Coordinates of C-alpha atoms in Angstrom, one line a residue:
Chain A
X790 CA -16.9 -7.1 58.3
X791 CA -18.1 -3.5 58.7
X792 CA -21.3 -2.2 57.4
X793 CA -21.1 0.9 55.4
X794 CA -21.9 4.0 57.4
X795 CA -21.5 2.4 60.8
X796 CA -18.0 3.7 61.3
X797 CA -17.5 7.3 62.2
X798 CA -16.0 9.0 59.1
X799 CA -13.9 11.2 61.2
X800 CA -11.9 8.4 62.8
X801 CA -8.8 6.9 61.2
X802 CA -10.4 3.5 60.9
X803 CA -13.4 5.1 59.2
X804 CA -11.1 6.7 56.6
X805 CA -9.3 3.5 55.9
X806 CA -12.5 1.5 55.4
X807 CA -13.9 4.3 53.2
X808 CA -10.7 4.2 51.1
X809 CA -10.8 0.5 50.7
X810 CA -14.4 0.5 49.6
X811 CA -13.7 3.2 47.1
X812 CA -10.7 1.5 45.6
X813 CA -11.8 -2.1 45.5
X814 CA -15.3 -1.6 44.3
X815 CA -14.8 1.2 41.9
X816 CA -15.8 0.9 38.2
X817 CA -12.8 0.7 36.0
X818 CA -11.9 -0.3 32.4
X819 CA -11.0 -3.8 31.6
X820 CA -8.2 -4.4 29.2
X821 CA -8.4 -7.4 27.1
X822 CA -6.1 -8.7 24.4
X823 CA -7.3 -9.9 21.0
X824 CA -4.8 -11.7 18.8
X825 CA -2.2 -12.1 17.4
X826 CA -3.5 -15.7 17.0
X827 CA -7.1 -14.8 16.7
X828 CA -8.8 -16.4 13.7
X829 CA -10.8 -13.3 12.8
X830 CA -7.9 -10.9 12.7
X831 CA -6.9 -12.5 9.3
X832 CA -3.3 -13.0 10.2
X833 CA -1.2 -11.7 13.1
X834 CA -3.0 -8.5 14.0
X835 CA -3.2 -7.8 17.7
X836 CA -5.7 -5.5 19.3
X837 CA -5.7 -4.3 22.9
X838 CA -9.2 -3.3 23.8
X839 CA -10.2 -1.2 26.8
X840 CA -13.7 -2.2 27.8
X841 CA -16.3 -0.7 30.0
X842 CA -18.7 -3.6 30.3
X843 CA -19.2 -4.7 26.7
X844 CA -18.5 -1.3 25.2
X845 CA -15.2 -0.4 23.7
X846 CA -13.6 2.7 25.2
X847 CA -10.2 2.6 23.6
X848 CA -8.3 0.4 21.2
X849 CA -4.6 0.0 20.5
X850 CA -3.4 -1.7 17.4
X851 CA -0.2 -3.7 17.7
X852 CA 1.5 -4.7 14.4
X853 CA 4.8 -5.8 13.2
X854 CA 4.6 -9.6 13.8
X855 CA 5.2 -10.2 10.1
X856 CA 7.8 -7.6 9.5
X857 CA 10.3 -8.9 7.0
X858 CA 12.2 -5.7 6.3
X859 CA 11.3 -5.6 2.6
X860 CA 12.4 -2.0 2.2
X861 CA 15.8 -2.8 3.5
X862 CA 16.0 -5.9 1.3
X863 CA 15.1 -3.8 -1.8
X864 CA 18.2 -1.7 -1.3
X865 CA 20.3 -4.9 -1.7
X866 CA 18.5 -6.2 -4.8
X867 CA 18.5 -5.1 -8.4
X868 CA 15.3 -3.8 -9.8
X869 CA 14.2 -7.0 -11.5
X870 CA 15.2 -9.1 -8.4
X871 CA 12.9 -7.2 -6.2
X872 CA 9.8 -7.9 -8.3
X873 CA 9.0 -11.3 -6.7
X874 CA 9.2 -9.8 -3.3
X875 CA 6.3 -7.5 -4.2
X876 CA 4.1 -10.7 -4.5
X877 CA 4.6 -11.3 -0.8
X878 CA 3.1 -7.9 0.2
X879 CA -0.6 -8.6 -0.4
X880 CA -0.2 -12.3 -1.2
X881 CA -3.8 -12.7 -2.3
X882 CA -3.6 -10.1 -5.1
X883 CA -0.1 -10.4 -6.3
X884 CA -0.8 -9.1 -9.8
X885 CA -1.8 -5.7 -8.4
X886 CA 1.3 -5.5 -6.2
X887 CA 3.5 -6.3 -9.3
X888 CA 1.6 -3.7 -11.2
X889 CA 2.4 -0.9 -8.8
X890 CA 6.1 -1.8 -8.7
X891 CA 6.6 -2.1 -12.5
X892 CA 4.7 1.1 -13.1
X893 CA 7.1 3.0 -10.7
X894 CA 10.2 1.6 -12.3
X895 CA 8.9 2.2 -15.8
X896 CA 8.1 5.8 -14.8
X897 CA 11.6 6.2 -13.5
X898 CA 13.1 4.7 -16.7
X899 CA 10.7 6.3 -19.1
X900 CA 9.7 3.0 -20.7
X901 CA 6.7 2.7 -23.0
X902 CA 4.9 -0.6 -22.6
X903 CA 3.3 -2.2 -25.7
X904 CA -0.5 -2.0 -26.0
X905 CA -1.1 -5.8 -25.8
X906 CA 0.9 -6.0 -22.6
X907 CA -1.1 -3.1 -21.2
X908 CA -4.4 -4.9 -21.8
X909 CA -3.1 -8.2 -20.4
X910 CA -1.9 -6.3 -17.2
X911 CA -5.2 -4.6 -16.8
X912 CA -7.1 -7.9 -17.3
X913 CA -4.9 -9.8 -14.8
X914 CA -5.1 -7.0 -12.2
X915 CA -8.9 -7.0 -12.5
X916 CA -9.1 -10.7 -12.2
X917 CA -7.0 -10.4 -9.1
X918 CA -9.3 -7.8 -7.7
X919 CA -12.3 -10.1 -8.1
X920 CA -10.4 -13.0 -6.4
X921 CA -9.3 -10.7 -3.6
X922 CA -12.8 -9.4 -3.0
X923 CA -14.1 -13.0 -3.2
X924 CA -11.7 -14.1 -0.5
X925 CA -12.7 -11.0 1.5
X926 CA -16.4 -11.7 1.2
X927 CA -15.9 -15.3 2.1
X928 CA -13.9 -14.7 5.3
X929 CA -15.9 -11.6 6.3
X930 CA -19.1 -13.5 6.0
X931 CA -17.6 -16.4 7.9
X932 CA -16.5 -14.1 10.7
X933 CA -20.1 -12.8 11.0
X934 CA -21.5 -16.3 10.8
X935 CA -22.6 -17.0 7.2
X936 CA -20.9 -20.2 6.4
X937 CA -22.4 -20.9 3.0
X938 CA -21.1 -17.8 1.3
X939 CA -17.6 -18.9 2.2
X940 CA -18.0 -22.1 0.2
X941 CA -19.6 -20.3 -2.8
X942 CA -16.9 -17.7 -3.0
X943 CA -14.1 -20.2 -2.9
X944 CA -15.7 -22.0 -5.8
X945 CA -15.4 -19.0 -8.1
X946 CA -12.0 -17.9 -6.7
X947 CA -10.7 -21.3 -7.8
X948 CA -11.6 -20.5 -11.4
X949 CA -9.5 -17.2 -11.2
X950 CA -6.6 -19.0 -9.6
X951 CA -6.7 -21.5 -12.5
X952 CA -6.5 -18.6 -14.9
X953 CA -3.6 -17.1 -13.0
X954 CA -1.9 -20.5 -13.2
X955 CA -2.4 -20.7 -16.9
X956 CA -1.0 -17.2 -17.5
X957 CA 1.9 -17.1 -15.1
X958 CA 2.5 -20.6 -13.9
X959 CA 1.6 -19.9 -10.2
X960 CA -1.6 -19.5 -8.4
X961 CA -0.8 -17.0 -5.7
X962 CA 2.6 -15.4 -5.9
X963 CA 2.6 -15.1 -9.7
X964 CA 5.4 -12.6 -10.6
X965 CA 3.8 -12.5 -14.0
X966 CA 4.6 -8.9 -14.8
X967 CA 8.0 -7.7 -15.9
X968 CA 9.5 -4.2 -16.1
X969 CA 8.5 -3.3 -19.6
X970 CA 5.6 -5.7 -20.1
X971 CA 4.6 -9.2 -19.0
X972 CA 6.7 -12.4 -18.8
X973 CA 5.2 -14.1 -21.8
X974 CA 2.0 -14.0 -23.9
X975 CA -1.2 -15.7 -22.8
X976 CA -1.3 -19.4 -23.6
X977 CA -3.8 -21.0 -26.0
X978 CA -7.2 -21.5 -24.5
X979 CA -6.8 -18.7 -22.0
X980 CA -9.2 -16.4 -23.6
X981 CA -11.9 -19.0 -23.9
X982 CA -11.6 -20.0 -20.3
X983 CA -11.6 -16.4 -19.2
X984 CA -14.7 -15.8 -21.2
X985 CA -16.4 -18.7 -19.6
X986 CA -15.6 -17.1 -16.2
X987 CA -17.0 -13.7 -17.3
X988 CA -20.2 -15.5 -18.6
X989 CA -21.0 -17.3 -15.4
X990 CA -19.6 -14.8 -12.8
X991 CA -22.6 -12.4 -12.8
X992 CA -24.9 -15.3 -12.1
X993 CA -22.8 -16.5 -9.3
X994 CA -22.6 -12.9 -7.9
X995 CA -26.4 -13.0 -7.7
X996 CA -26.1 -16.1 -5.6
X997 CA -24.1 -14.2 -3.0
X998 CA -26.7 -11.4 -3.0
X999 CA -29.5 -14.0 -2.5
X1000 CA -27.7 -15.3 0.5
X1001 CA -26.9 -12.2 2.4
X1002 CA -27.8 -8.9 0.7
X1003 CA -31.2 -8.7 2.5
X1004 CA -30.5 -11.2 5.2
X1005 CA -31.8 -9.9 8.5
X1006 CA -28.9 -11.2 10.6
X1007 CA -26.4 -9.8 8.2
X1008 CA -28.1 -6.4 8.2
X1009 CA -28.2 -6.2 12.0
X1010 CA -24.6 -7.1 12.2
X1011 CA -23.4 -4.6 9.5
X1012 CA -25.7 -1.6 9.2
X1013 CA -24.7 1.3 11.3
X1014 CA -21.7 -0.6 12.6
X1015 CA -18.2 1.0 12.6
X1016 CA -19.3 4.2 11.0
X1017 CA -16.8 6.7 9.7
X1018 CA -17.6 9.9 7.8
X1019 CA -16.0 10.8 4.6
X1020 CA -14.1 13.7 6.1
X1021 CA -12.9 11.7 9.0
X1022 CA -11.9 8.9 6.6
X1023 CA -9.7 11.4 4.5
X1024 CA -8.2 12.7 7.7
X1025 CA -7.3 9.2 8.9
X1026 CA -5.9 8.0 5.6
X1027 CA -8.4 5.5 4.4
X1028 CA -8.2 4.5 0.8
X1029 CA -9.8 2.3 -1.8
X1030 CA -13.2 0.5 -1.2
X1031 CA -13.2 1.7 2.4
X1032 CA -13.3 5.4 1.6
X1033 CA -15.7 4.8 -1.3
X1034 CA -18.0 3.3 1.3
X1035 CA -17.9 6.7 3.0
X1036 CA -19.2 8.5 -0.1
X1037 CA -15.9 9.8 -1.4
X1038 CA -15.5 9.7 -5.1
X1039 CA -11.9 8.6 -5.4
X1040 CA -10.6 5.8 -7.5
X1041 CA -7.1 6.1 -8.9
X1042 CA -8.1 4.1 -12.0
X1043 CA -10.5 7.0 -12.9
X1044 CA -8.8 10.0 -11.4
X1045 CA -5.2 9.4 -12.6
X1046 CA -5.8 6.6 -15.2
X1047 CA -2.7 4.5 -15.6
X1048 CA -2.2 1.8 -18.2
X1049 CA -5.3 1.5 -20.3
X1050 CA -8.0 2.3 -17.8
X1051 CA -9.1 5.4 -19.6
X1052 CA -10.0 3.4 -22.7
X1053 CA -12.4 1.1 -20.9
X1054 CA -16.0 1.6 -19.9
X1055 CA -16.8 1.1 -16.2
X1056 CA -18.2 2.9 -13.2
X1057 CA -16.8 3.7 -9.8
X1058 CA -18.6 2.0 -6.9
X1059 CA -19.5 4.6 -4.3
X1060 CA -22.0 4.3 -1.4
X1061 CA -22.5 6.8 1.3
X1062 CA -23.6 4.6 4.2
X1063 CA -20.2 5.0 5.9
X1064 CA -20.7 1.6 7.7
X1065 CA -19.7 -2.0 7.3
X1066 CA -22.7 -2.6 5.0
X1067 CA -21.7 0.2 2.6
X1068 CA -18.2 -1.2 2.3
X1069 CA -19.7 -4.6 1.5
X1070 CA -21.9 -3.0 -1.2
X1071 CA -18.9 -1.2 -2.7
X1072 CA -16.9 -4.4 -3.0
X1073 CA -19.8 -6.3 -4.5
X1074 CA -20.3 -3.7 -7.2
X1075 CA -16.6 -3.5 -7.8
X1076 CA -16.5 -7.2 -8.6
X1077 CA -19.2 -6.8 -11.2
X1078 CA -17.4 -3.8 -12.7
X1079 CA -14.1 -5.7 -12.8
X1080 CA -15.9 -8.5 -14.6
X1081 CA -17.0 -5.9 -17.2
X1082 CA -13.4 -4.7 -17.6
X1083 CA -12.1 -8.2 -18.0
X1084 CA -14.6 -9.0 -20.8
X1085 CA -13.7 -5.7 -22.6
X1086 CA -10.0 -6.5 -22.3
X1087 CA -10.8 -10.0 -23.8
X1088 CA -12.6 -8.4 -26.7
X1089 CA -9.5 -6.3 -27.5
X1090 CA -7.0 -9.0 -26.9
X1091 CA -8.7 -11.3 -29.4
X1092 CA -8.0 -8.9 -32.2
X1093 CA -4.9 -7.1 -31.0
X1094 CA -1.6 -8.7 -31.8
X1095 CA 1.8 -7.6 -31.0
X1096 CA 4.7 -7.8 -28.6
X1097 CA 4.1 -8.2 -24.9
X1098 CA 7.5 -6.8 -23.9
X1099 CA 9.1 -3.4 -24.5
X1100 CA 12.7 -3.1 -25.4
X1101 CA 14.3 -3.0 -22.0
X1102 CA 18.1 -2.9 -21.4
X1103 CA 19.4 -6.1 -19.7
X1104 CA 20.9 -4.2 -16.9
X1105 CA 18.3 -1.8 -15.5
X1106 CA 20.0 1.4 -14.5
X1107 CA 17.5 4.2 -14.1
X1108 CA 18.7 7.8 -14.2
X1109 CA 19.2 9.6 -10.9
X1110 CA 15.9 10.9 -9.5
X1111 CA 12.8 9.9 -7.6
X1112 CA 9.4 8.9 -8.5
X1113 CA 6.1 7.9 -6.9
X1114 CA 3.6 5.8 -8.8
X1115 CA 0.4 4.4 -7.4
X1116 CA -2.2 2.0 -8.4
X1117 CA -5.7 1.1 -7.2
X1118 CA -5.0 -2.2 -5.5
X1119 CA -7.9 -4.3 -4.2
X1120 CA -7.3 -2.9 -0.7
X1121 CA -6.7 0.7 -1.7
X1122 CA -4.0 3.0 -2.9
X1123 CA -0.7 1.1 -3.3
X1124 CA 2.2 3.3 -4.0
X1125 CA 5.9 2.8 -4.6
X1126 CA 8.4 5.7 -4.0
X1127 CA 11.7 4.9 -5.5
X1128 CA 14.9 7.0 -5.1
X1129 CA 17.5 6.1 -7.7
X1130 CA 21.2 7.1 -7.5
X1131 CA 21.9 5.8 -11.0
X1132 CA 23.0 2.4 -9.9
X1133 CA 21.3 -0.9 -10.7
X1134 CA 19.8 -1.1 -7.2
X1135 CA 17.3 1.3 -5.7
X1136 CA 18.8 3.7 -3.2
X1137 CA 15.6 3.8 -1.2
X1138 CA 12.3 2.1 -1.9
X1139 CA 9.2 2.9 0.2
X1140 CA 6.0 0.9 -0.1
X1141 CA 2.8 2.8 0.7
X1142 CA 0.7 -0.1 1.7
X1143 CA -3.1 0.3 1.7
X1144 CA -3.8 -2.0 4.6
X1145 CA -1.3 -0.2 6.9
X1146 CA -3.1 3.1 6.2
X1147 CA -6.5 1.4 6.6
X1148 CA -5.7 0.1 10.0
X1149 CA -5.2 3.6 11.4
X1150 CA -8.9 4.2 11.6
X1151 CA -9.8 1.1 13.5
X1152 CA -9.8 2.8 17.0
X1153 CA -12.1 5.5 15.7
X1154 CA -14.4 3.0 14.0
X1155 CA -14.9 0.7 16.9
X1156 CA -15.2 3.3 19.7
X1157 CA -18.5 2.8 21.6
X1158 CA -19.3 -0.5 19.9
X1159 CA -19.5 -4.0 21.3
X1160 CA -16.7 -6.5 21.2
X1161 CA -18.4 -8.5 18.4
X1162 CA -18.5 -5.4 16.2
X1163 CA -14.7 -5.2 16.3
X1164 CA -14.6 -8.4 14.2
X1165 CA -17.1 -6.9 11.7
X1166 CA -15.0 -3.7 11.5
X1167 CA -11.7 -5.5 10.9
X1168 CA -13.3 -7.7 8.3
X1169 CA -14.8 -4.7 6.6
X1170 CA -11.6 -2.8 6.0
X1171 CA -10.0 -6.0 4.6
X1172 CA -6.5 -6.1 6.1
X1173 CA -3.7 -8.4 4.9
X1174 CA -0.9 -8.4 7.4
X1175 CA 1.8 -9.2 4.8
X1176 CA 1.2 -5.7 3.5
X1177 CA 0.8 -4.0 6.8
X1178 CA 4.1 -5.2 8.2
X1179 CA 6.1 -5.4 4.9
Chain B
X205 CA 25.2 -24.4 -39.9
X206 CA 28.9 -23.6 -39.4
X207 CA 29.1 -22.4 -43.0
X208 CA 26.1 -20.2 -42.5
X209 CA 27.6 -18.7 -39.3
X210 CA 30.8 -18.1 -41.1
X211 CA 29.0 -16.4 -43.9
X212 CA 27.2 -14.1 -41.5
X213 CA 30.4 -13.3 -39.7
X214 CA 32.1 -12.4 -42.9
X215 CA 29.1 -10.3 -43.9
X216 CA 29.2 -8.5 -40.6
X217 CA 32.9 -7.8 -40.9
X218 CA 32.4 -6.5 -44.4
X219 CA 29.6 -4.2 -43.2
X220 CA 31.7 -3.0 -40.3
X221 CA 34.3 -2.0 -42.8
X222 CA 31.8 0.2 -44.6
X223 CA 30.5 1.6 -41.3
X224 CA 26.8 1.1 -41.8
X225 CA 24.2 1.0 -39.1
X226 CA 25.0 -1.7 -36.5
X227 CA 22.6 -4.7 -36.7
X228 CA 19.9 -4.9 -34.1
X229 CA 21.2 -8.1 -32.5
X230 CA 24.6 -6.5 -32.0
X231 CA 23.0 -3.5 -30.3
X232 CA 21.2 -5.8 -27.9
X233 CA 24.4 -7.7 -27.0
X234 CA 26.1 -4.4 -26.3
X235 CA 23.2 -3.5 -24.0
X236 CA 23.8 -6.7 -22.1
X237 CA 27.1 -5.6 -20.8
X238 CA 26.8 -1.9 -20.5
X239 CA 24.2 0.8 -19.8
X240 CA 21.8 1.5 -22.7
X241 CA 23.5 3.3 -25.6
X242 CA 20.6 5.7 -26.1
X243 CA 19.9 7.9 -23.1
X244 CA 16.4 7.5 -21.7
X245 CA 13.9 9.9 -23.2
X246 CA 14.7 13.4 -22.4
X247 CA 12.6 15.2 -19.8
X248 CA 10.6 17.9 -21.6
X249 CA 12.0 21.2 -20.4
X250 CA 9.4 22.7 -18.2
X251 CA 9.7 26.1 -16.6
X252 CA 9.0 25.2 -13.0
X253 CA 7.9 28.6 -12.0
X254 CA 5.2 28.7 -14.6
X255 CA 3.3 25.8 -13.1
X256 CA 0.1 27.0 -11.4
X257 CA 0.7 25.1 -8.2
X258 CA 4.3 26.4 -7.8
X259 CA 3.1 29.9 -8.6
X260 CA 0.4 29.8 -6.0
X261 CA 2.7 28.3 -3.2
X262 CA 5.5 30.7 -4.0
X263 CA 3.3 33.8 -4.0
X264 CA 1.7 32.9 -0.7
X265 CA 4.4 31.0 1.2
X266 CA 7.5 31.8 -0.7
X267 CA 9.5 32.4 2.4
X268 CA 9.2 28.7 3.5
X269 CA 10.3 27.2 0.2
X270 CA 14.0 26.6 -0.4
X271 CA 13.9 24.9 -3.7
X272 CA 11.5 23.5 -6.3
X273 CA 12.2 20.5 -8.5
X274 CA 10.3 18.9 -11.4
X275 CA 11.0 15.4 -12.5
X276 CA 8.8 13.0 -14.4
X277 CA 5.8 15.2 -13.9
X278 CA 6.2 15.4 -10.2
X279 CA 6.7 18.6 -8.2
X280 CA 8.9 18.6 -5.2
X281 CA 9.2 21.4 -2.7
X282 CA 12.2 21.6 -0.4
X283 CA 10.7 23.2 2.7
X284 CA 12.4 24.9 5.6
X285 CA 12.4 22.8 8.7
X286 CA 10.4 25.1 10.9
X287 CA 7.8 25.9 8.2
X288 CA 6.4 22.4 7.5
X289 CA 3.3 22.5 9.6
X290 CA 2.5 26.0 8.5
X291 CA 2.9 25.1 4.9
X292 CA 0.8 21.9 5.3
X293 CA -2.0 23.9 6.9
X294 CA -1.9 26.3 4.0
X295 CA -1.9 23.5 1.4
X296 CA -4.8 21.8 3.0
X297 CA -7.0 24.9 3.5
X298 CA -6.2 26.9 0.4
X299 CA -9.0 26.8 -2.2
X300 CA -6.5 26.4 -5.1
X301 CA -4.5 23.6 -3.7
X302 CA -6.9 21.6 -1.4
X303 CA -4.5 18.9 -0.4
X304 CA -6.8 17.1 1.9
X305 CA -5.1 13.7 2.0
X306 CA -1.7 12.8 3.4
X307 CA -0.5 9.8 1.3
X308 CA 2.6 8.9 3.3
X309 CA 5.6 10.2 5.3
X310 CA 9.0 8.7 4.4
X311 CA 12.3 8.9 6.0
X312 CA 15.5 8.6 4.0
X313 CA 19.1 8.5 5.1
X314 CA 21.9 10.1 3.0
X315 CA 25.0 9.6 5.2
X316 CA 27.3 11.5 2.9
X317 CA 25.3 14.7 3.1
X318 CA 25.8 17.5 5.6
X319 CA 22.1 17.1 6.6
X320 CA 21.8 13.4 6.5
X321 CA 18.1 12.9 7.0
X322 CA 15.3 13.7 4.7
X323 CA 11.6 13.5 5.6
X324 CA 9.4 13.3 2.6
X325 CA 5.6 14.0 2.6
X326 CA 3.4 13.0 -0.3
X327 CA 0.1 14.9 -0.5
X328 CA -2.9 14.3 -2.7
X329 CA -6.1 16.3 -3.3
X330 CA -9.2 14.2 -3.9
X331 CA -11.0 17.3 -5.3
X332 CA -8.3 18.8 -7.5
X333 CA -6.8 15.4 -8.3
X334 CA -3.2 16.5 -8.1
X335 CA -0.1 15.4 -6.0
X336 CA 2.8 17.2 -4.5
X337 CA 5.9 16.1 -2.6
X338 CA 7.4 18.1 0.3
X339 CA 10.8 17.5 1.7
X340 CA 12.5 18.6 4.9
X341 CA 16.2 18.1 5.4
X342 CA 17.5 17.5 8.9
X343 CA 21.0 17.3 10.6
X344 CA 21.9 14.4 12.9
X345 CA 20.3 15.7 16.1
X346 CA 17.5 17.8 14.6
X347 CA 13.8 17.2 15.1
X348 CA 10.9 18.2 12.9
X349 CA 7.5 19.2 14.0
X350 CA 4.7 16.6 13.6
X351 CA 2.0 17.3 11.0
X352 CA -0.4 15.4 13.2
X353 CA -2.6 18.6 13.8
X354 CA -3.2 18.7 10.0
X355 CA -3.8 15.1 9.2
X356 CA -4.4 12.5 12.0
X357 CA -3.0 9.7 9.8
X358 CA 0.4 11.3 10.3
X359 CA 0.6 9.6 13.7
X360 CA 1.3 6.2 12.3
X361 CA 3.4 7.3 9.4
X362 CA 5.7 9.4 11.6
X363 CA 6.0 6.5 14.1
X364 CA 7.2 4.4 11.2
X365 CA 9.8 7.0 10.2
X366 CA 11.0 7.1 13.7
X367 CA 11.1 3.3 13.9
X368 CA 13.0 2.8 10.7
X369 CA 15.2 5.9 10.3
X370 CA 15.3 7.4 13.8
X371 CA 14.0 10.9 13.0
X372 CA 12.2 12.3 16.0
X373 CA 9.1 14.5 15.7
X374 CA 8.2 17.2 18.2
X375 CA 4.6 17.5 19.4
X376 CA 3.9 14.0 18.3
X377 CA 1.2 12.5 20.7
X378 CA 2.6 8.9 20.8
X379 CA 6.1 8.5 19.4
X380 CA 6.9 4.8 19.8
X381 CA 8.2 2.1 17.6
X382 CA 5.5 0.6 15.4
X383 CA 6.8 -2.3 13.4
X384 CA 9.8 -3.4 15.5
X385 CA 9.7 -4.5 19.2
X386 CA 9.9 -1.7 21.7
X387 CA 13.3 -2.8 23.0
X388 CA 14.9 -3.0 19.6
X389 CA 18.2 -1.1 19.2
X390 CA 19.1 0.8 16.2
X391 CA 17.1 2.0 13.1
X392 CA 17.2 -0.5 10.3
X393 CA 16.8 1.8 7.3
X394 CA 19.8 3.8 8.1
X395 CA 22.5 3.1 5.6
X396 CA 25.1 2.1 8.2
X397 CA 22.8 -0.6 9.6
X398 CA 23.9 -4.1 8.4
X399 CA 21.5 -5.9 6.1
X400 CA 21.4 -9.1 8.1
X401 CA 20.8 -7.4 11.5
X402 CA 23.2 -6.4 14.2
X403 CA 26.3 -8.6 14.4
X404 CA 25.7 -11.6 16.6
X405 CA 22.0 -11.1 16.8
X406 CA 21.0 -14.1 14.6
X407 CA 23.3 -16.5 16.5
X408 CA 22.1 -15.3 19.9
X409 CA 18.5 -15.7 18.8
X410 CA 19.0 -19.2 17.5
X411 CA 20.8 -20.1 20.7
X412 CA 18.0 -18.8 22.8
X413 CA 15.1 -20.3 20.7
X414 CA 16.5 -23.4 18.9
X415 CA 19.1 -24.6 21.4
X416 CA 18.1 -28.3 21.2
X417 CA 17.9 -28.6 17.5
X418 CA 20.5 -26.2 16.2
X419 CA 24.2 -27.1 16.2
X420 CA 25.8 -23.8 16.0

């Protein structure tokens, strides 16, 4: 109606027009909602992004859509009864979740686990690590646009799930570990089938490399994206493969070796790229190292005979006290803090879930990046919402 | 079979008469009903004050420490409420301790105690590879200072403690609920909170969301 500058600034009308122009045409942030039903958030993660054009200025992470109150439930269950609930934390690597829980209870009780059971546990935990990383690689690559990797990874993951089924009877929520050992010994034919997996897996891992390791599109989507320095990562609570992608030498299996990890020969995977690509390299190397651990365990298990269960009282009544035990789960440090009051139920059980801690750094990682990079960032830290919300 | 059992029984009775060692099977059956006969392995007696970490902390910040405990190889410091941030700064920056990583913050409710709330901090050092546990005890209406200035990850951990147990943190940049909805009432991990949620909550929810299918 009115051309700018025509109106006298001193008049009342002039001030009103000036005000309207300033308010209606000013640059402001746009808030957009991502999730909780977004396919690339791997569950029910919700992000609220503040955008300036395509650039992200601020991010808020909203979680809790899968909250089941596990810690409250634990207070109403006996120690063995709570074991199957731990499967449902990170449901794609349930052996590792069981491992953390049984270690904490055994530490509280002072139970010594037989050697054969230790090797079986380590082997199953490492198989789970491979399967978890395969699922991660599959979905992460799919998010970024590499479809074929998805199919390849699921092919090998199926072999591991078959092994899990042989050992524990279930494919995902296995509950194969027990307080004091494992549920039962490995069935006939398990070792041969696991050997077959160890034989072919390194070749298959090379296939994944051939597809994306030097792929130009993959590199442009991952290199220098969602960077986080080692110091910042420590400050923000990152653990596991994510912090090793920022050049921090920290793997609980090496630093505070639990079970039989100190008797096995393997290397920590550390890269100092600090970006999505470094975290991808870490996980790829970890899969190969885990495969090495599995074949070493198989060598031992072929010769080693003995019980797979320690002598554990039927009613588990730990002494009064509190312990914290942690394991290197596929996603990072998984810890269980148990307070016992001497009764058969835990007085308080706190789960330190790696994915929960890993999500804290998402706003820092994606600041200043494009919207599409958020998907790469979420994929690279490998969240599982069952574990975040507990 | 019956004869064999009878023989075994009589043998056992005879043995009991002589008071020999109880057979293993019997021991197991006793365990089934009661707590284990043998006490769990004794904690090796450790002089807490001789541990290097305890020595270092007590000599530098002894005034902030109320008690030290040692159980299953883990050191626990009971810290005065006002000294927690000061102590955390010290533990992070000191060259002997170097606790550069905050593993988690936990809230626990002990309703029978005089100070019913306990906030637990687990620290880890990626360089020295050791762990420590710090504890602060709080009365019903007391607040504790946030350790956010020391480790930024504390923001989320403290939000969870507030959400679940209802302990408030002063100087926290963004103290809101994190897992539960913003309008939720009560703090579920308190011991007086019912396991199946507040009374009437489930019925009300079903009525609101499943009115057509559910006959309540």
